Short mmCIF file of C-alpha atoms in Angstrom, two decimals:
data_model
loop_
_atom_site.label_atom_id
_atom_site.label_comp_id
_atom_site.label_asym_id
_atom_site.label_seq_id
_atom_site.Cartn_x
_atom_site.Cartn_y
_atom_site.Cartn_z
CA ALA A 89 22.28 -0.37 1.87
CA GLY A 90 21.93 0.46 5.53
CA PRO A 91 20.96 -1.59 8.58
CA ILE A 92 18.34 -4.33 8.41
CA PHE A 93 16.45 -5.41 11.53
CA GLY A 94 14.42 -8.53 12.11
CA VAL A 95 11.42 -8.14 14.40
CA ASN A 96 9.95 -11.06 16.34
CA PRO A 97 8.09 -10.68 19.65
CA ARG A 98 9.58 -13.98 20.85
CA SER A 99 13.15 -12.87 20.21
CA GLU A 100 15.74 -13.33 22.94
CA GLY A 101 18.35 -11.08 21.33
CA GLU A 102 19.40 -13.52 18.61
CA GLU A 103 20.76 -12.61 15.19
CA VAL A 104 19.62 -13.84 11.78
CA ALA A 105 22.33 -13.90 9.08
CA GLY A 106 24.36 -11.52 11.20
CA ARG A 107 21.49 -9.03 11.55
CA PRO A 108 20.03 -8.08 14.94
CA LEU A 109 16.64 -9.45 15.96
CA VAL A 110 14.46 -7.29 18.23
CA ARG A 111 11.11 -7.82 19.93
CA SER A 112 9.30 -4.76 18.56
CA LEU A 113 9.71 -1.80 16.26
CA SER A 114 10.00 0.48 19.30
CA GLU A 115 13.42 -1.06 20.00
CA ILE A 116 14.81 0.30 16.72
CA ASN A 117 16.19 3.73 17.57
CA GLU A 118 16.51 5.10 14.05
CA PRO A 119 14.20 5.97 11.14
CA ILE A 120 12.80 3.02 9.18
CA ASP A 121 12.50 3.36 5.40
CA LEU A 122 10.43 0.26 4.73
CA ALA A 123 8.70 -2.52 6.65
CA TYR A 124 8.40 -5.99 5.13
CA VAL A 125 5.40 -7.51 6.91
CA ALA A 126 5.67 -11.30 6.71
CA VAL A 127 3.03 -12.46 9.19
CA PRO A 128 -0.27 -14.35 8.77
CA ALA A 129 -3.37 -12.46 7.65
CA ALA A 130 -4.85 -12.40 11.15
CA ALA A 131 -1.76 -10.65 12.53
CA THR A 132 -1.21 -8.17 9.70
CA LEU A 133 -3.54 -5.45 11.04
CA ASP A 134 -1.77 -5.31 14.41
CA VAL A 135 1.62 -5.08 12.73
CA VAL A 136 0.44 -2.28 10.42
CA ARG A 137 -0.84 -0.43 13.50
CA GLU A 138 2.61 -0.82 15.08
CA CYS A 139 4.21 0.47 11.88
CA ALA A 140 1.91 3.49 11.97
CA ARG A 141 2.84 4.25 15.60
CA SER A 142 6.52 4.01 14.65
CA GLY A 143 6.17 6.55 11.85
CA ILE A 144 6.92 4.12 9.03
CA ARG A 145 5.76 5.51 5.69
CA ALA A 146 5.96 2.40 3.46
CA ALA A 147 5.22 -1.30 3.94
CA VAL A 148 5.14 -4.45 1.83
CA LEU A 149 2.39 -6.90 2.85
CA VAL A 150 2.69 -10.50 1.71
CA ALA A 151 -0.08 -12.26 3.66
CA SER A 152 -2.87 -13.97 1.73
CA GLY A 153 -6.31 -14.70 3.16
CA LEU A 154 -7.62 -11.12 3.28
CA GLY A 155 -9.76 -9.42 0.65
CA GLU A 156 -9.45 -12.28 -1.84
CA ARG A 157 -10.78 -14.84 0.66
CA ASP A 158 -14.10 -13.88 2.28
CA ALA A 159 -16.13 -11.08 3.85
CA GLU A 160 -14.19 -11.22 7.11
CA GLY A 161 -10.93 -10.92 5.21
CA SER A 162 -12.29 -7.99 3.21
CA THR A 163 -13.29 -6.19 6.40
CA ARG A 164 -9.84 -6.71 7.91
CA GLU A 165 -8.19 -5.56 4.67
CA ARG A 166 -10.23 -2.34 4.60
CA GLU A 167 -9.24 -1.61 8.20
CA ILE A 168 -5.57 -2.14 7.30
CA GLY A 169 -6.02 0.38 4.49
CA ARG A 170 -7.72 2.88 6.82
CA VAL A 171 -4.96 2.66 9.45
CA ALA A 172 -2.28 3.14 6.79
CA ALA A 173 -4.07 6.05 5.13
CA ASP A 174 -4.56 7.83 8.46
CA ALA A 175 -0.82 7.48 9.10
CA GLY A 176 0.23 8.57 5.60
CA MET A 177 1.67 5.12 4.95
CA ARG A 178 1.79 3.57 1.47
CA LEU A 179 1.14 -0.17 1.16
CA LEU A 180 2.20 -2.68 -1.50
CA GLY A 181 -0.04 -5.79 -1.41
CA PRO A 182 -1.34 -7.60 0.51
CA ASN A 183 -1.19 -11.06 -1.02
CA GLY A 184 1.73 -9.90 -3.14
CA TYR A 185 5.04 -11.29 -4.34
CA GLY A 186 7.22 -8.63 -2.72
CA LEU A 187 9.51 -5.95 -4.07
CA PHE A 188 12.82 -5.78 -5.97
CA SER A 189 14.91 -2.77 -6.94
CA ALA A 190 18.21 -3.26 -8.73
CA ARG A 191 19.22 0.37 -8.20
CA VAL A 192 19.23 0.15 -4.39
CA GLY A 193 20.11 -3.55 -4.13
CA LEU A 194 16.78 -4.52 -2.54
CA ASN A 195 15.29 -7.98 -3.04
CA LEU A 196 12.19 -8.79 -0.98
CA THR A 197 11.01 -11.65 -3.19
CA SER A 198 11.48 -15.42 -2.96
CA TYR A 199 13.82 -15.48 -5.98
CA PRO A 200 17.44 -15.10 -4.82
CA THR A 201 19.23 -13.83 -7.94
CA ILE A 202 17.08 -11.60 -10.16
CA PRO A 203 19.02 -10.52 -13.25
CA ALA A 204 19.44 -6.75 -13.36
CA GLY A 205 18.49 -4.82 -16.47
CA ARG A 206 16.19 -2.17 -17.88
CA ILE A 207 12.72 -3.76 -17.66
CA ALA A 208 10.26 -2.83 -14.91
CA LEU A 209 8.00 -5.74 -13.95
CA MET A 210 4.62 -5.36 -12.22
CA THR A 211 2.77 -8.57 -11.50
CA GLN A 212 -0.10 -10.19 -9.63
CA SER A 213 1.53 -13.60 -9.89
CA GLY A 214 4.71 -14.76 -8.24
CA ASN A 215 4.90 -17.75 -10.58
CA ALA A 216 4.75 -15.46 -13.61
CA ALA A 217 7.59 -13.39 -12.16
CA ILE A 218 9.74 -16.47 -11.48
CA ALA A 219 9.19 -17.76 -15.03
CA LEU A 220 10.30 -14.40 -16.43
CA PHE A 221 13.35 -14.26 -14.15
CA ARG A 222 14.44 -17.71 -15.34
CA GLN A 223 13.88 -16.85 -18.99
CA ALA A 224 15.73 -13.55 -18.60
CA THR A 225 18.74 -15.34 -17.14
CA HIS A 226 19.01 -17.48 -20.28
CA THR A 227 18.36 -14.68 -22.78
CA GLY A 228 20.65 -12.06 -21.28
CA ILE A 229 18.01 -9.48 -20.32
CA GLY A 230 17.10 -8.24 -16.86
CA PHE A 231 14.91 -6.14 -14.60
CA SER A 232 15.29 -2.77 -12.98
CA SER A 233 12.48 -3.54 -10.56
CA CYS A 234 9.70 -5.95 -9.71
CA ALA A 235 6.59 -5.18 -7.69
CA GLY A 236 4.06 -7.81 -6.64
CA LEU A 237 0.82 -5.86 -6.38
CA GLY A 238 -1.43 -8.60 -5.02
CA ASN A 239 -4.83 -7.21 -3.99
CA GLN A 240 -3.86 -3.57 -4.75
CA LEU A 241 -5.21 -2.31 -1.44
CA ASP A 242 -3.25 0.91 -1.96
CA VAL A 243 -0.45 0.99 -4.57
CA ASN A 244 -1.90 -0.14 -7.91
CA PHE A 245 -0.88 -0.65 -11.52
CA ALA A 246 -1.70 2.93 -12.49
CA ASP A 247 0.54 4.28 -9.72
CA LEU A 248 3.51 2.16 -10.74
CA VAL A 249 3.10 2.53 -14.51
CA GLY A 250 2.90 6.30 -14.07
CA TYR A 251 6.00 6.26 -11.87
CA HIS A 252 8.01 4.20 -14.35
CA ALA A 253 6.95 6.45 -17.22
CA ARG A 254 9.01 9.16 -15.47
CA SER A 255 11.79 6.95 -14.12
CA ASN A 256 15.28 6.89 -15.60
CA ASP A 257 15.80 3.30 -14.39
CA CYS A 258 13.83 1.45 -17.08
CA ASP A 259 13.34 1.43 -20.85
CA ALA A 260 10.28 -0.86 -21.01
CA LEU A 261 7.52 -2.23 -18.77
CA ALA A 262 6.08 -5.74 -18.39
CA LEU A 263 2.72 -6.25 -16.65
CA TYR A 264 0.81 -9.35 -15.56
CA ILE A 265 -2.69 -8.14 -14.66
CA GLU A 266 -5.58 -10.15 -13.25
CA GLY A 267 -7.76 -7.13 -12.51
CA LEU A 268 -7.93 -3.50 -11.44
CA PRO A 269 -9.61 -1.74 -8.52
CA ILE A 270 -13.02 -0.35 -9.42
CA GLY A 271 -12.69 3.03 -11.12
CA ASN A 272 -8.96 2.63 -11.75
CA GLY A 273 -9.10 2.01 -15.51
CA ARG A 274 -8.93 5.66 -16.54
CA HIS A 275 -5.89 6.25 -14.32
CA LEU A 276 -4.12 3.27 -15.88
CA ARG A 277 -4.95 4.53 -19.37
CA ASP A 278 -3.42 7.91 -18.52
CA ALA A 279 -0.30 6.20 -17.14
CA LEU A 280 0.04 4.08 -20.29
CA TYR A 281 -0.26 7.23 -22.39
CA ALA A 282 2.58 8.74 -20.34
CA CYS A 283 4.71 5.69 -21.21
CA GLN A 284 3.85 6.15 -24.88
CA GLN A 285 4.92 9.79 -24.71
CA ALA A 286 8.17 8.73 -23.01
CA GLY A 287 8.87 6.15 -25.73
CA LYS A 288 8.66 3.20 -23.35
CA PRO A 289 6.97 0.03 -24.67
CA VAL A 290 4.52 -1.69 -22.32
CA VAL A 291 3.80 -5.43 -22.69
CA VAL A 292 0.68 -6.66 -20.86
CA LEU A 293 -0.36 -10.25 -20.15
CA LYS A 294 -3.99 -10.20 -18.97
CA GLY A 295 -4.95 -13.18 -16.85
CA GLY A 296 -8.48 -14.27 -16.05
CA ARG A 297 -10.03 -13.66 -19.47
CA SER A 298 -11.84 -17.00 -19.67
CA PHE A 299 -14.60 -18.07 -17.26
CA ALA A 300 -12.29 -20.53 -15.50
CA GLY A 301 -9.50 -17.98 -15.47
CA SER A 302 -11.72 -15.28 -13.98
CA GLU A 303 -12.78 -17.64 -11.19
CA SER A 304 -9.14 -18.40 -10.47
CA ALA A 305 -8.22 -14.71 -10.46
CA ALA A 306 -11.06 -13.96 -8.03
CA THR A 307 -9.66 -16.44 -5.51
CA HIS A 308 -6.06 -15.40 -6.19
CA THR A 309 -6.19 -11.63 -5.90
CA GLY A 310 -9.89 -10.92 -5.40
CA VAL A 311 -10.30 -8.97 -8.66
#
């Protein structure tokens, strides 16, 4: 609900799907709830800086080629995190699948018709999410939300599991995990315990358990 703006520095005042296209965030004269940053890795830092200057408090980053790629990408990713933290901005991603919320009618993923239901999905694989969406369509179940965590630069599994333990929107959680940020295991354990206390089952598929799988996970999400 509410207005959606497309931002492209090469815009000449066009519209996309009936929505206005502007050259920069500074042209949007109203508060912005969420920025969906769909630019290459090399451009992501500059866009996050622009988001910070505009007072945006939440952003979804989809670019790959940052911390999971090489030392240069890791350096750029850390700087993105620093800029966001200094501005009080929360980040989902980068290298993530996007964000879906049935309650507010938000779908920032590549899958056009996610079946709504009572399962909260957190994943580090877009393909895993798509497979579950297709299966859910055939079995009559659905999702209250989906979050593609990617490299977990900021928002991580523990944050989201803890949030959904308290949420009234879901009855169960499904997780596809390749890895966790260093030192995050205890926080995730506490969040899982909160789900147990709330009576919410949590199903976890852990990727990267074999040697070949761990190598793949390292190149996929850097964990």
